């Protein structure tokens, strides 16, 4: 049976040594997050995930969800109790303002907890994860009445939340949606239509589900400019907060999926269901984007999470599986063969996954801290920089980390040979579960186009220039440090390639937009490599400093530095390949006649 151990030590190193979380004590909620409290929170979160969530991962995959004749859905055995443990532990409201029942702690702690949850049981973790996204959207765009009426119960975990965008004929192009909203005359609307692929759309773990639904008000403009967002509860709520009668929304069927079997992915039918406008009429995408961006970052975390748990199991197997002898002579002469971890190819595979995981985790923590600054700082300039970074990094975190997460899950599966293809070992589940992260919340090709088509040029390129300047300044400040030379030189080369690619788009994409489309995915991955390389340079600096303190961390820091050097030597050179692909342009790609495919 697969195992999982939450990487608490790695996270505390990032928070305390790499990003110096105490520097943010001027932000609301950070002063309360003392090192001792953070350690206690992460320790308890790790315990919940390792002991409660993880044991249900394989059984949930095998059992799946069941739709009953009355339209209700039963989740796998043990899921309800595990969800209740999560809710009663206060995890849902970890970073939610105290006025709605939350703890008001930094959202970066919730981001870290999302990794632990998603590694231990991705399907189960999606139920509270979607609720947290709905909470975030209501906090920003909900009326005070909506916040007071719904948020405390959602934060408590008694009610969950969903997002309803996709329809049978419309996915990425939401301007095509047909779900309609007709005013009832009392401030509410009658919502009618069908939504598909709705994660956690119906289940037995909470007494109510708060659906956030995109629909078009009768007579509204066509296209995305006529879309509004509505709050549509499964069960209507009385003025005193008690539950009333069932609303006109039901699960029509469950999707039969490749993975995440323990999560109820529903076709939702709205038949005159009563809903209330969230935010302004015809500006629903504005409001929904709060939840979508939260979800996209969370999906990036899921990519890392599946990569991490797959890696842990691959390492355990590689240390145990005996096969052949080391090329330089037997390393375990008392055994009939050496464990496969002695072989260079196995080590390269495992180090590739490890190096990406650690850099990805640092990138996620950095992004989480920027989210806290953007939402909590009183300094307008700080908020602007952090908000710029959030916009720039969201497609990178979502697209790159989920692409790599799937690739790494496959690499980890490969370590098992034929056993990796056998269900009972659990590795195929990590591969199957990781696959969805590349697709939902905007397929990764869309993320790449968002980055190249919208984020680079936004505000005159302010965000990307800030990133160039930050990385350039770091390199300049540290290029005289002999210990950092293996990190600074490759990072400088990588950032140079990213600058060249950016300039190439500026010169060639306006005249022929297909040049941007053809190079977008390579650009996103080039950006991801540079961002992760920057994270490794920062981690290396912190590791050298920690090692010099002589506090017993030398072995751990040596391993970290070796992992970082592997990333710089073996993975960072790919920036040159990505640049070469980008600068070939779109001519050959677009020259093929459609009939010839």
Coordinates of C-alpha atoms in Angstrom, one line a residue:
X1 CA 0.0 0.0 0.0
X2 CA 1.4 3.4 -0.9
X3 CA 2.8 5.6 1.9
X4 CA 3.0 9.4 2.5
X5 CA 4.9 11.6 4.9
X6 CA 4.2 15.4 4.7
X7 CA 7.4 17.4 4.0
X8 CA 7.1 19.5 7.2
X9 CA 10.9 20.1 7.5
X10 CA 11.2 21.3 3.9
X11 CA 8.3 23.7 4.4
X12 CA 9.7 25.1 7.7
X13 CA 13.0 25.7 5.9
X14 CA 11.3 27.7 3.2
X15 CA 9.2 29.7 5.7
X16 CA 12.0 30.5 8.2
X17 CA 15.2 30.4 6.2
X18 CA 14.5 31.1 2.6
X19 CA 11.6 33.6 2.8
X20 CA 12.0 34.8 6.5
X21 CA 8.3 34.8 7.3
X22 CA 8.9 37.1 10.3
X23 CA 9.5 39.9 7.9
X24 CA 5.8 39.9 7.2
X25 CA 4.7 40.5 10.8
X26 CA 3.3 43.9 9.8
X27 CA 0.6 42.1 7.8
X28 CA -2.6 41.1 9.6
X29 CA -2.4 37.5 10.9
X30 CA 1.3 37.1 10.5
X31 CA 2.3 38.2 14.0
X32 CA 0.1 35.5 15.5
X33 CA 1.9 32.9 13.2
X34 CA 4.9 32.5 15.5
X35 CA 7.5 29.8 14.6
X36 CA 6.2 27.5 17.4
X37 CA 2.6 28.0 16.2
X38 CA 3.4 27.3 12.6
X39 CA 5.3 24.2 13.6
X40 CA 2.4 23.0 15.6
X41 CA -0.1 23.8 12.8
X42 CA 1.9 22.0 10.2
X43 CA 2.5 19.1 12.5
X44 CA -1.2 18.6 13.2
X45 CA -2.0 19.0 9.5
X46 CA 0.6 16.4 8.6
X47 CA -0.9 14.0 11.2
X48 CA -4.4 14.4 9.8
X49 CA -3.2 13.8 6.2
X50 CA -0.9 10.9 7.0
X51 CA -3.2 9.0 9.4
X52 CA -6.7 9.9 8.2
X53 CA -6.7 11.0 4.6
X54 CA -3.9 8.8 3.1
X55 CA -5.3 5.4 4.2
X56 CA -8.5 6.3 2.3
X57 CA -6.8 7.2 -1.0
X58 CA -6.6 3.8 -2.6
X59 CA -10.0 2.5 -1.2
X60 CA -11.7 5.7 -2.4
X61 CA -10.2 5.1 -5.8
X62 CA -11.5 1.6 -5.9
X63 CA -15.0 2.3 -4.5
X64 CA -15.7 5.6 -6.2
X65 CA -18.9 7.6 -5.7
X66 CA -22.5 6.3 -6.2
X67 CA -25.5 8.2 -7.5
X68 CA -28.7 6.9 -5.8
X69 CA -32.1 6.7 -7.4
X70 CA -33.2 9.9 -5.6
X71 CA -30.3 11.9 -7.1
X72 CA -28.3 11.9 -3.9
X73 CA -24.6 10.8 -4.0
X74 CA -22.8 8.5 -1.6
X75 CA -19.1 9.1 -1.3
X76 CA -16.6 6.3 -0.6
X77 CA -16.5 4.6 2.9
X78 CA -14.7 6.8 5.4
X79 CA -14.7 10.0 3.4
X80 CA -17.5 11.6 5.4
X81 CA -15.7 10.9 8.7
X82 CA -12.4 12.2 7.3
X83 CA -14.1 15.3 6.0
X84 CA -15.7 15.9 9.5
X85 CA -12.2 15.5 11.1
X86 CA -10.9 18.2 8.7
X87 CA -13.9 20.5 9.3
X88 CA -13.9 20.1 13.1
X89 CA -10.2 20.8 13.2
X90 CA -10.8 24.3 11.9
X91 CA -8.8 23.7 8.7
X92 CA -11.5 25.1 6.4
X93 CA -11.2 28.6 7.9
X94 CA -7.4 28.6 8.6
X95 CA -6.9 31.9 6.7
X96 CA -10.5 33.2 6.7
X97 CA -11.2 36.4 8.7
X98 CA -12.2 35.8 12.3
X99 CA -15.5 37.7 11.9
X100 CA -16.8 34.7 9.8
X101 CA -15.5 32.0 12.1
X102 CA -12.0 31.7 10.6
X103 CA -8.6 32.0 12.3
X104 CA -7.3 34.8 10.2
X105 CA -3.9 33.2 9.8
X106 CA -1.7 33.8 6.6
X107 CA -3.2 32.2 3.5
X108 CA 0.3 30.7 2.7
X109 CA -0.3 28.3 5.6
X110 CA -3.5 27.2 3.9
X111 CA -1.6 26.8 0.6
X112 CA 0.9 24.5 2.4
X113 CA -1.9 22.5 3.9
X114 CA -3.4 22.1 0.5
X115 CA -0.3 20.3 -0.7
X116 CA -0.4 17.9 2.3
X117 CA -4.1 17.2 1.7
X118 CA -3.7 16.8 -2.1
X119 CA -0.7 14.4 -1.7
X120 CA -2.5 12.3 0.8
X121 CA -5.9 12.1 -0.9
X122 CA -6.5 14.3 -3.9
X123 CA -10.1 13.3 -4.5
X124 CA -11.1 13.9 -0.9
X125 CA -9.2 17.2 -0.6
X126 CA -11.2 18.6 -3.5
X127 CA -14.4 18.9 -1.4
X128 CA -13.0 21.4 1.1
X129 CA -10.7 22.9 -1.6
X130 CA -13.6 24.0 -3.7
X131 CA -15.4 25.3 -0.7
X132 CA -12.4 27.5 0.2
X133 CA -12.5 28.9 -3.4
X134 CA -16.2 29.7 -3.1
X135 CA -15.5 31.4 0.3
X136 CA -12.8 33.6 -1.3
X137 CA -15.2 34.7 -4.1
X138 CA -18.0 35.6 -1.6
X139 CA -15.5 37.5 0.6
X140 CA -14.6 39.7 -2.3
X141 CA -17.9 40.0 -4.3
X142 CA -20.7 38.9 -2.0
X143 CA -23.1 41.3 -0.3
X144 CA -22.9 41.7 3.4
X145 CA -26.1 39.8 3.7
X146 CA -24.7 36.9 1.7
X147 CA -21.5 36.8 3.7
X148 CA -23.4 36.8 7.0
X149 CA -25.9 34.2 5.9
X150 CA -23.5 31.7 4.2
X151 CA -19.9 32.2 5.2
X152 CA -20.0 31.0 8.8
X153 CA -21.6 27.7 7.9
X154 CA -19.1 27.2 5.0
X155 CA -16.2 28.1 7.2
X156 CA -17.5 25.7 9.8
X157 CA -17.7 23.0 7.1
X158 CA -21.4 22.3 7.7
X159 CA -22.0 23.6 4.1
X160 CA -19.7 23.1 1.2
X161 CA -19.3 25.1 -2.1
X162 CA -18.8 24.6 -5.8
X163 CA -18.2 26.5 -9.0
X164 CA -20.4 25.9 -12.0
X165 CA -19.0 27.1 -15.3
X166 CA -18.8 24.4 -18.0
X167 CA -21.8 23.3 -20.1
X168 CA -22.0 20.5 -22.6
X169 CA -21.4 22.8 -25.6
X170 CA -19.1 25.3 -23.8
X171 CA -15.9 24.9 -21.9
X172 CA -13.1 27.5 -22.4
X173 CA -15.4 29.8 -24.5
X174 CA -17.8 30.8 -21.7
X175 CA -19.4 33.4 -24.0
X176 CA -21.4 30.4 -25.5
X177 CA -23.1 29.5 -22.3
X178 CA -26.9 29.0 -22.3
X179 CA -27.9 28.8 -18.6
X180 CA -30.4 31.5 -18.1
X181 CA -31.5 33.6 -15.1
X182 CA -35.0 35.1 -15.0
X183 CA -35.9 37.7 -12.3
X184 CA -38.5 36.5 -9.8
X185 CA -39.5 40.0 -8.8
X186 CA -38.3 39.6 -5.2
X187 CA -34.6 40.2 -5.8
X188 CA -33.9 36.5 -6.6
X189 CA -33.6 34.8 -10.0
X190 CA -34.9 31.5 -11.5
X191 CA -31.8 29.7 -12.8
X192 CA -32.3 27.0 -15.5
X193 CA -29.8 25.1 -17.5
X194 CA -27.3 22.2 -17.3
X195 CA -23.7 22.3 -16.1
X196 CA -21.2 19.5 -16.5
X197 CA -17.9 18.5 -14.9
X198 CA -19.0 20.0 -11.5
X199 CA -16.6 18.7 -8.9
X200 CA -18.2 17.9 -5.5
X201 CA -21.6 19.0 -7.0
X202 CA -23.5 16.5 -4.9
X203 CA -22.4 14.4 -1.9
X204 CA -23.3 13.2 1.6
X205 CA -20.7 15.0 3.6
X206 CA -22.5 18.3 4.3
X207 CA -26.1 19.3 4.9
X208 CA -26.0 22.0 2.2
X209 CA -24.0 22.9 -0.9
X210 CA -23.6 26.5 -2.0
X211 CA -23.3 26.5 -5.8
X212 CA -21.7 29.5 -7.6
X213 CA -23.3 29.4 -11.0
X214 CA -22.6 31.4 -14.2
X215 CA -25.8 32.3 -16.1
X216 CA -27.1 34.9 -18.5
X217 CA -29.9 37.2 -17.3
X218 CA -32.8 37.3 -19.7
X219 CA -32.1 40.0 -22.3
X220 CA -28.4 40.4 -21.4
X221 CA -25.8 40.9 -24.2
X222 CA -24.4 37.8 -25.9
X223 CA -20.8 36.8 -25.3
X224 CA -18.9 37.1 -22.0
X225 CA -20.1 40.6 -21.4
X226 CA -23.6 39.3 -20.6
X227 CA -22.6 36.7 -18.0
X228 CA -23.6 37.1 -14.3
X229 CA -22.7 35.0 -11.2
X230 CA -25.4 33.6 -8.9
X231 CA -25.4 32.0 -5.5
X232 CA -27.7 28.9 -5.7
X233 CA -28.0 26.8 -2.6
X234 CA -28.9 23.1 -2.8
X235 CA -31.3 23.8 0.2
X236 CA -32.8 27.2 0.6
X237 CA -32.0 29.1 3.7
X238 CA -34.4 30.9 6.0
X239 CA -33.8 34.4 7.3
X240 CA -32.7 32.9 10.7
X241 CA -30.1 30.7 8.9
X242 CA -32.0 27.5 9.3
X243 CA -32.6 25.2 6.3
X244 CA -35.8 25.5 4.4
X245 CA -37.1 23.4 1.4
X246 CA -35.0 21.8 -1.3
X247 CA -34.1 24.1 -4.2
X248 CA -34.6 23.2 -7.9
X249 CA -31.1 21.8 -8.5
X250 CA -30.1 18.2 -8.7
X251 CA -27.4 15.9 -9.8
X252 CA -28.5 14.3 -13.1
X253 CA -25.6 11.8 -13.3
X254 CA -22.0 11.2 -12.3
X255 CA -19.1 11.3 -14.8
X256 CA -17.1 8.1 -15.2
X257 CA -13.5 9.3 -15.1
X258 CA -9.9 8.3 -15.6
X259 CA -9.0 9.3 -12.0
X260 CA -10.1 11.1 -8.9
X261 CA -12.8 8.5 -8.5
X262 CA -13.5 9.5 -4.9
X263 CA -14.7 12.9 -6.0
X264 CA -18.2 13.3 -7.3
X265 CA -17.9 14.9 -10.7
X266 CA -21.5 15.8 -11.5
X267 CA -23.9 16.8 -14.3
X268 CA -26.0 19.4 -12.5
X269 CA -29.5 20.3 -13.7
X270 CA -31.0 23.6 -12.7
X271 CA -34.8 23.8 -13.1
X272 CA -36.0 27.2 -12.1
X273 CA -33.7 27.0 -9.0
X274 CA -33.7 30.1 -6.9
X275 CA -30.5 32.1 -6.9
X276 CA -29.1 35.5 -5.9
X277 CA -26.8 37.7 -7.9
X278 CA -23.2 37.9 -6.7
X279 CA -21.5 41.1 -7.6
X280 CA -22.7 43.2 -10.5
X281 CA -25.1 42.0 -13.2
X282 CA -23.3 41.1 -16.5
X283 CA -19.9 41.1 -14.7
X284 CA -20.0 37.5 -13.4
X285 CA -16.7 36.6 -14.9
X286 CA -15.1 39.3 -12.7
X287 CA -16.5 37.7 -9.6
X288 CA -15.8 34.1 -10.7
X289 CA -12.2 34.9 -11.6
X290 CA -11.5 35.3 -7.9
X291 CA -12.5 31.7 -7.4
X292 CA -10.9 30.5 -10.7
X293 CA -7.6 32.1 -9.8
X294 CA -7.7 30.5 -6.4
X295 CA -8.6 27.2 -8.0
X296 CA -5.8 27.5 -10.6
X297 CA -3.2 28.0 -7.9
X298 CA -4.7 25.2 -6.0
X299 CA -4.5 22.9 -9.1
X300 CA -0.8 23.9 -9.4
X301 CA -0.4 22.7 -5.9
X302 CA -2.1 19.4 -6.8
X303 CA 0.5 18.9 -9.6
X304 CA 3.3 19.2 -7.0
X305 CA 1.3 17.0 -4.5
X306 CA 1.0 14.0 -6.9
X307 CA 4.6 14.4 -7.9
X308 CA 5.7 14.4 -4.2
X309 CA 3.7 11.3 -3.1
X310 CA 4.7 9.4 -6.2
X311 CA 8.3 10.3 -5.6
X312 CA 8.2 9.2 -2.0
X313 CA 6.9 5.8 -3.0
X314 CA 9.4 5.5 -5.8
X315 CA 12.3 6.2 -3.5
X316 CA 11.1 3.6 -1.0
X317 CA 10.9 1.0 -3.8
X318 CA 14.2 1.9 -5.3
X319 CA 15.9 1.4 -1.9
X320 CA 14.3 -1.9 -1.4
X321 CA 14.1 -3.5 -4.9
X322 CA 17.2 -5.7 -5.6
X323 CA 18.2 -5.9 -9.3
X324 CA 21.7 -6.3 -10.8
X325 CA 24.9 -4.9 -9.6
X326 CA 26.4 -1.4 -9.5
X327 CA 28.4 -0.6 -12.6
X328 CA 31.4 0.1 -10.4
X329 CA 31.2 -3.1 -8.3
X330 CA 28.8 -4.5 -5.8
X331 CA 27.7 -2.0 -3.2
X332 CA 25.9 -4.7 -1.1
X333 CA 28.0 -7.8 -1.5
X334 CA 26.2 -9.6 1.3
X335 CA 23.0 -9.5 -0.8
X336 CA 22.1 -11.4 -4.0
X337 CA 21.9 -8.1 -5.8
X338 CA 22.1 -4.3 -5.2
X339 CA 19.1 -2.1 -4.7
X340 CA 18.2 -0.3 -7.9
X341 CA 19.0 3.1 -6.4
X342 CA 22.7 2.4 -7.1
X343 CA 22.1 2.7 -10.8
X344 CA 22.8 6.2 -12.4
X345 CA 19.7 6.2 -14.6
X346 CA 17.5 5.5 -11.5
X347 CA 19.2 8.2 -9.5
X348 CA 18.8 10.7 -12.4
X349 CA 15.2 10.0 -12.6
X350 CA 14.6 10.3 -8.8
X351 CA 16.8 13.4 -8.6
X352 CA 14.9 15.0 -11.5
X353 CA 11.6 14.6 -9.6
X354 CA 13.1 15.6 -6.3
X355 CA 14.8 18.8 -7.7
X356 CA 11.5 19.8 -9.4
X357 CA 9.4 19.1 -6.3
X358 CA 11.6 21.2 -4.0
X359 CA 11.7 24.1 -6.5
X360 CA 8.0 23.9 -7.1
X361 CA 7.3 24.0 -3.4
X362 CA 9.4 27.1 -3.0
X363 CA 7.6 28.7 -6.0
X364 CA 4.2 27.9 -4.4
X365 CA 5.2 29.3 -1.0
X366 CA 6.6 32.5 -2.7
X367 CA 3.4 32.9 -4.6
X368 CA 1.4 32.3 -1.4
X369 CA 3.3 35.0 0.4
X370 CA 2.6 37.4 -2.6
X371 CA -1.1 36.6 -2.2
X372 CA -1.0 37.6 1.4
X373 CA 0.8 40.8 0.6
X374 CA -1.7 41.6 -2.2
X375 CA -4.7 41.1 0.1
X376 CA -3.4 42.3 3.4
X377 CA -0.7 45.0 3.0
X378 CA -1.6 48.6 3.7
X379 CA 1.3 49.7 1.4
X380 CA -0.2 50.4 -2.1
X381 CA 3.2 49.9 -3.9
X382 CA 3.7 46.5 -2.1
X383 CA 0.2 45.5 -3.0
X384 CA 0.7 46.4 -6.7
X385 CA 4.0 44.4 -7.0
X386 CA 2.4 41.4 -5.3
X387 CA -0.7 41.6 -7.4
X388 CA 1.3 41.9 -10.6
X389 CA 3.3 38.7 -9.6
X390 CA 0.0 36.9 -8.8
X391 CA -1.3 37.6 -12.3
X392 CA 2.0 36.7 -13.9
X393 CA 2.7 33.5 -11.9
X394 CA -0.8 32.0 -11.8
X395 CA -0.7 30.5 -15.3
X396 CA 2.9 29.4 -14.7
X397 CA 2.2 27.7 -11.5
X398 CA -0.9 26.0 -12.9
X399 CA 0.5 25.1 -16.3
X400 CA 4.1 24.2 -15.5
X401 CA 3.6 22.4 -12.2
X402 CA 0.8 20.2 -13.5
X403 CA 2.6 19.3 -16.7
X404 CA 5.6 18.4 -14.6
X405 CA 3.5 16.7 -11.9
X406 CA 2.1 14.3 -14.4
X407 CA 5.5 13.7 -16.0
X408 CA 7.0 13.0 -12.6
X409 CA 4.2 10.7 -11.6
X410 CA 5.0 8.7 -14.8
X411 CA 8.7 8.7 -13.9
X412 CA 8.0 7.5 -10.4
X413 CA 5.8 4.7 -11.8
X414 CA 8.6 3.7 -14.1
X415 CA 10.8 2.9 -11.1
X416 CA 8.5 0.0 -10.3
X417 CA 8.9 -1.6 -13.7
X418 CA 5.9 -4.0 -14.3
X419 CA 4.7 -3.6 -10.7
X420 CA 4.1 0.1 -11.5
X421 CA 1.5 -1.0 -14.0
X422 CA -0.3 -3.2 -11.5
X423 CA -3.1 -1.4 -9.6
X424 CA -2.3 -2.9 -6.2
X425 CA 1.0 -1.0 -5.9
X426 CA -0.9 2.3 -6.2
X427 CA 1.4 4.1 -8.6
X428 CA -1.1 4.0 -11.5
X429 CA -3.5 6.0 -9.3
X430 CA -1.0 8.8 -8.9
X431 CA -0.6 8.9 -12.7
X432 CA -4.4 8.8 -13.3
X433 CA -5.1 11.4 -10.7
X434 CA -2.3 13.7 -11.8
X435 CA -3.7 13.8 -15.3
X436 CA -6.8 15.8 -14.6
X437 CA -4.7 18.7 -13.2
X438 CA -3.4 19.5 -16.7
X439 CA -7.0 19.8 -17.9
X440 CA -9.4 21.4 -15.5
X441 CA -9.5 25.0 -14.4
X442 CA -8.3 25.9 -17.9
X443 CA -6.3 23.4 -19.9
X444 CA -2.6 24.1 -19.9
X445 CA -2.5 25.4 -23.5
X446 CA -5.0 28.1 -22.4
X447 CA -2.8 28.9 -19.4
X448 CA 0.1 29.4 -21.8
X449 CA -1.9 31.7 -24.1
X450 CA -3.1 33.6 -21.1
X451 CA 0.5 34.2 -20.1
X452 CA 1.7 35.2 -23.5
X453 CA -1.4 36.9 -24.8
X454 CA -2.5 38.8 -21.7
X455 CA -0.1 38.8 -18.8
X456 CA 3.1 39.8 -20.6
X457 CA 1.7 43.0 -22.1
X458 CA -0.5 43.9 -19.1
X459 CA 0.2 47.4 -17.8
X460 CA 3.0 47.9 -20.4
X461 CA 4.8 44.8 -19.3
X462 CA 5.2 46.0 -15.7
X463 CA 5.0 42.6 -14.1
X464 CA 7.6 40.8 -16.3
X465 CA 10.0 43.7 -16.0
X466 CA 9.7 43.6 -12.2
X467 CA 10.5 39.9 -12.3
X468 CA 13.5 40.5 -14.6
X469 CA 14.8 43.2 -12.3
X470 CA 14.4 41.1 -9.2
X471 CA 16.2 38.1 -10.5
X472 CA 18.9 40.3 -12.1
X473 CA 19.4 42.1 -8.8
X474 CA 19.7 38.8 -6.9
X475 CA 22.3 37.6 -9.4
X476 CA 24.3 40.8 -9.2
X477 CA 24.3 40.8 -5.4
X478 CA 25.5 37.2 -5.2
X479 CA 27.8 36.7 -8.2
X480 CA 30.9 37.1 -6.0
X481 CA 29.9 34.3 -3.7
X482 CA 32.0 31.3 -4.6
X483 CA 29.5 28.9 -3.0
X484 CA 26.7 30.2 -5.2
X485 CA 28.6 30.1 -8.5
X486 CA 27.0 26.8 -9.6
X487 CA 23.6 28.5 -9.2
X488 CA 24.1 32.1 -10.3
X489 CA 25.7 31.4 -13.7
X490 CA 23.0 29.0 -15.0
X491 CA 20.3 31.4 -13.6
X492 CA 21.8 34.3 -15.5
X493 CA 21.9 32.3 -18.7
X494 CA 18.3 31.2 -18.1
X495 CA 17.0 34.7 -17.5
X496 CA 18.8 35.8 -20.6
X497 CA 17.0 33.2 -22.6
X498 CA 13.7 34.3 -21.1
X499 CA 14.4 38.0 -22.0
X500 CA 15.3 37.0 -25.6
X501 CA 12.1 35.0 -25.9
X502 CA 10.0 37.9 -24.5
X503 CA 11.7 40.3 -26.9
X504 CA 11.1 37.9 -29.8
X505 CA 7.4 37.9 -29.1
X506 CA 7.3 41.7 -29.0
X507 CA 8.9 41.8 -32.4
X508 CA 7.1 39.0 -34.1
X509 CA 3.7 38.4 -32.5
X510 CA 2.0 41.6 -33.4
X511 CA 2.5 41.1 -37.1
X512 CA 1.5 37.4 -36.9
X513 CA -0.3 36.3 -33.7
X514 CA 0.2 32.7 -34.6
X515 CA 3.8 33.2 -33.6
X516 CA 2.6 33.8 -30.1
X517 CA 0.3 30.8 -30.2
X518 CA 2.9 28.4 -31.5
X519 CA 5.5 29.4 -28.9
X520 CA 3.2 29.9 -25.9
X521 CA 3.7 26.5 -24.2
X522 CA 7.4 26.6 -24.7
X523 CA 7.5 30.1 -23.2
X524 CA 5.4 29.1 -20.2
X525 CA 7.9 26.2 -19.5
X526 CA 10.9 28.5 -20.1
X527 CA 9.4 30.9 -17.6
X528 CA 8.8 28.0 -15.2
X529 CA 12.4 26.8 -15.4
X530 CA 13.7 30.3 -14.7
X531 CA 11.3 30.8 -11.8
X532 CA 12.3 27.4 -10.3
X533 CA 16.0 28.2 -11.0
X534 CA 15.5 31.5 -9.0
X535 CA 14.0 29.5 -6.2
X536 CA 16.9 27.1 -6.2
X537 CA 19.4 30.0 -6.0
X538 CA 17.5 31.5 -3.0
X539 CA 17.4 28.1 -1.3
X540 CA 21.1 27.5 -1.9
X541 CA 21.9 30.8 -0.3
X542 CA 19.8 29.9 2.7
X543 CA 21.2 26.4 2.9
X544 CA 24.8 27.7 2.9
X545 CA 24.0 30.1 5.7
X546 CA 22.2 27.4 7.7
X547 CA 25.1 25.0 7.2
X548 CA 27.5 27.6 8.4
X549 CA 25.6 27.9 11.7
X550 CA 26.6 24.4 12.6
X551 CA 23.3 23.5 14.2
X552 CA 23.2 19.9 13.2
X553 CA 21.6 20.6 9.8
X554 CA 24.7 20.0 7.7
X555 CA 23.7 16.7 6.2
X556 CA 20.3 17.9 5.3
X557 CA 21.6 21.1 3.8
X558 CA 24.3 19.2 1.8
X559 CA 21.6 17.1 0.3
X560 CA 19.6 20.2 -0.6
X561 CA 22.6 21.8 -2.2
X562 CA 23.4 18.7 -4.3
X563 CA 19.8 18.5 -5.4
X564 CA 19.9 22.2 -6.4
X565 CA 23.1 21.7 -8.3
X566 CA 21.5 18.8 -10.2
X567 CA 18.6 21.1 -11.2
X568 CA 21.0 23.7 -12.5
X569 CA 23.3 21.2 -14.3
X570 CA 20.7 18.8 -15.8
X571 CA 17.4 20.7 -16.1
X572 CA 18.2 24.4 -16.4
X573 CA 19.9 24.0 -19.8
X574 CA 16.5 23.2 -21.3
X575 CA 15.9 27.0 -21.4
X576 CA 18.1 27.0 -24.6
X577 CA 15.9 24.4 -26.2
X578 CA 12.7 26.2 -25.3
X579 CA 14.1 29.5 -26.8
X580 CA 15.1 27.7 -30.0
X581 CA 11.6 26.3 -30.4
X582 CA 10.0 29.7 -29.8
X583 CA 12.1 31.5 -32.3
X584 CA 11.3 29.1 -35.1
X585 CA 7.9 30.8 -35.3
X586 CA 4.6 29.4 -36.6
X587 CA 5.2 29.2 -40.4
X588 CA 5.7 25.4 -40.6
X589 CA 3.1 24.7 -37.9
X590 CA 0.4 26.6 -39.8
X591 CA 1.4 25.6 -43.4
X592 CA -0.1 22.1 -43.2
X593 CA -3.5 21.9 -44.9
X594 CA -6.2 20.8 -42.6
X595 CA -7.0 17.8 -44.9
X596 CA -3.4 16.5 -44.5
X597 CA -3.7 15.9 -40.8

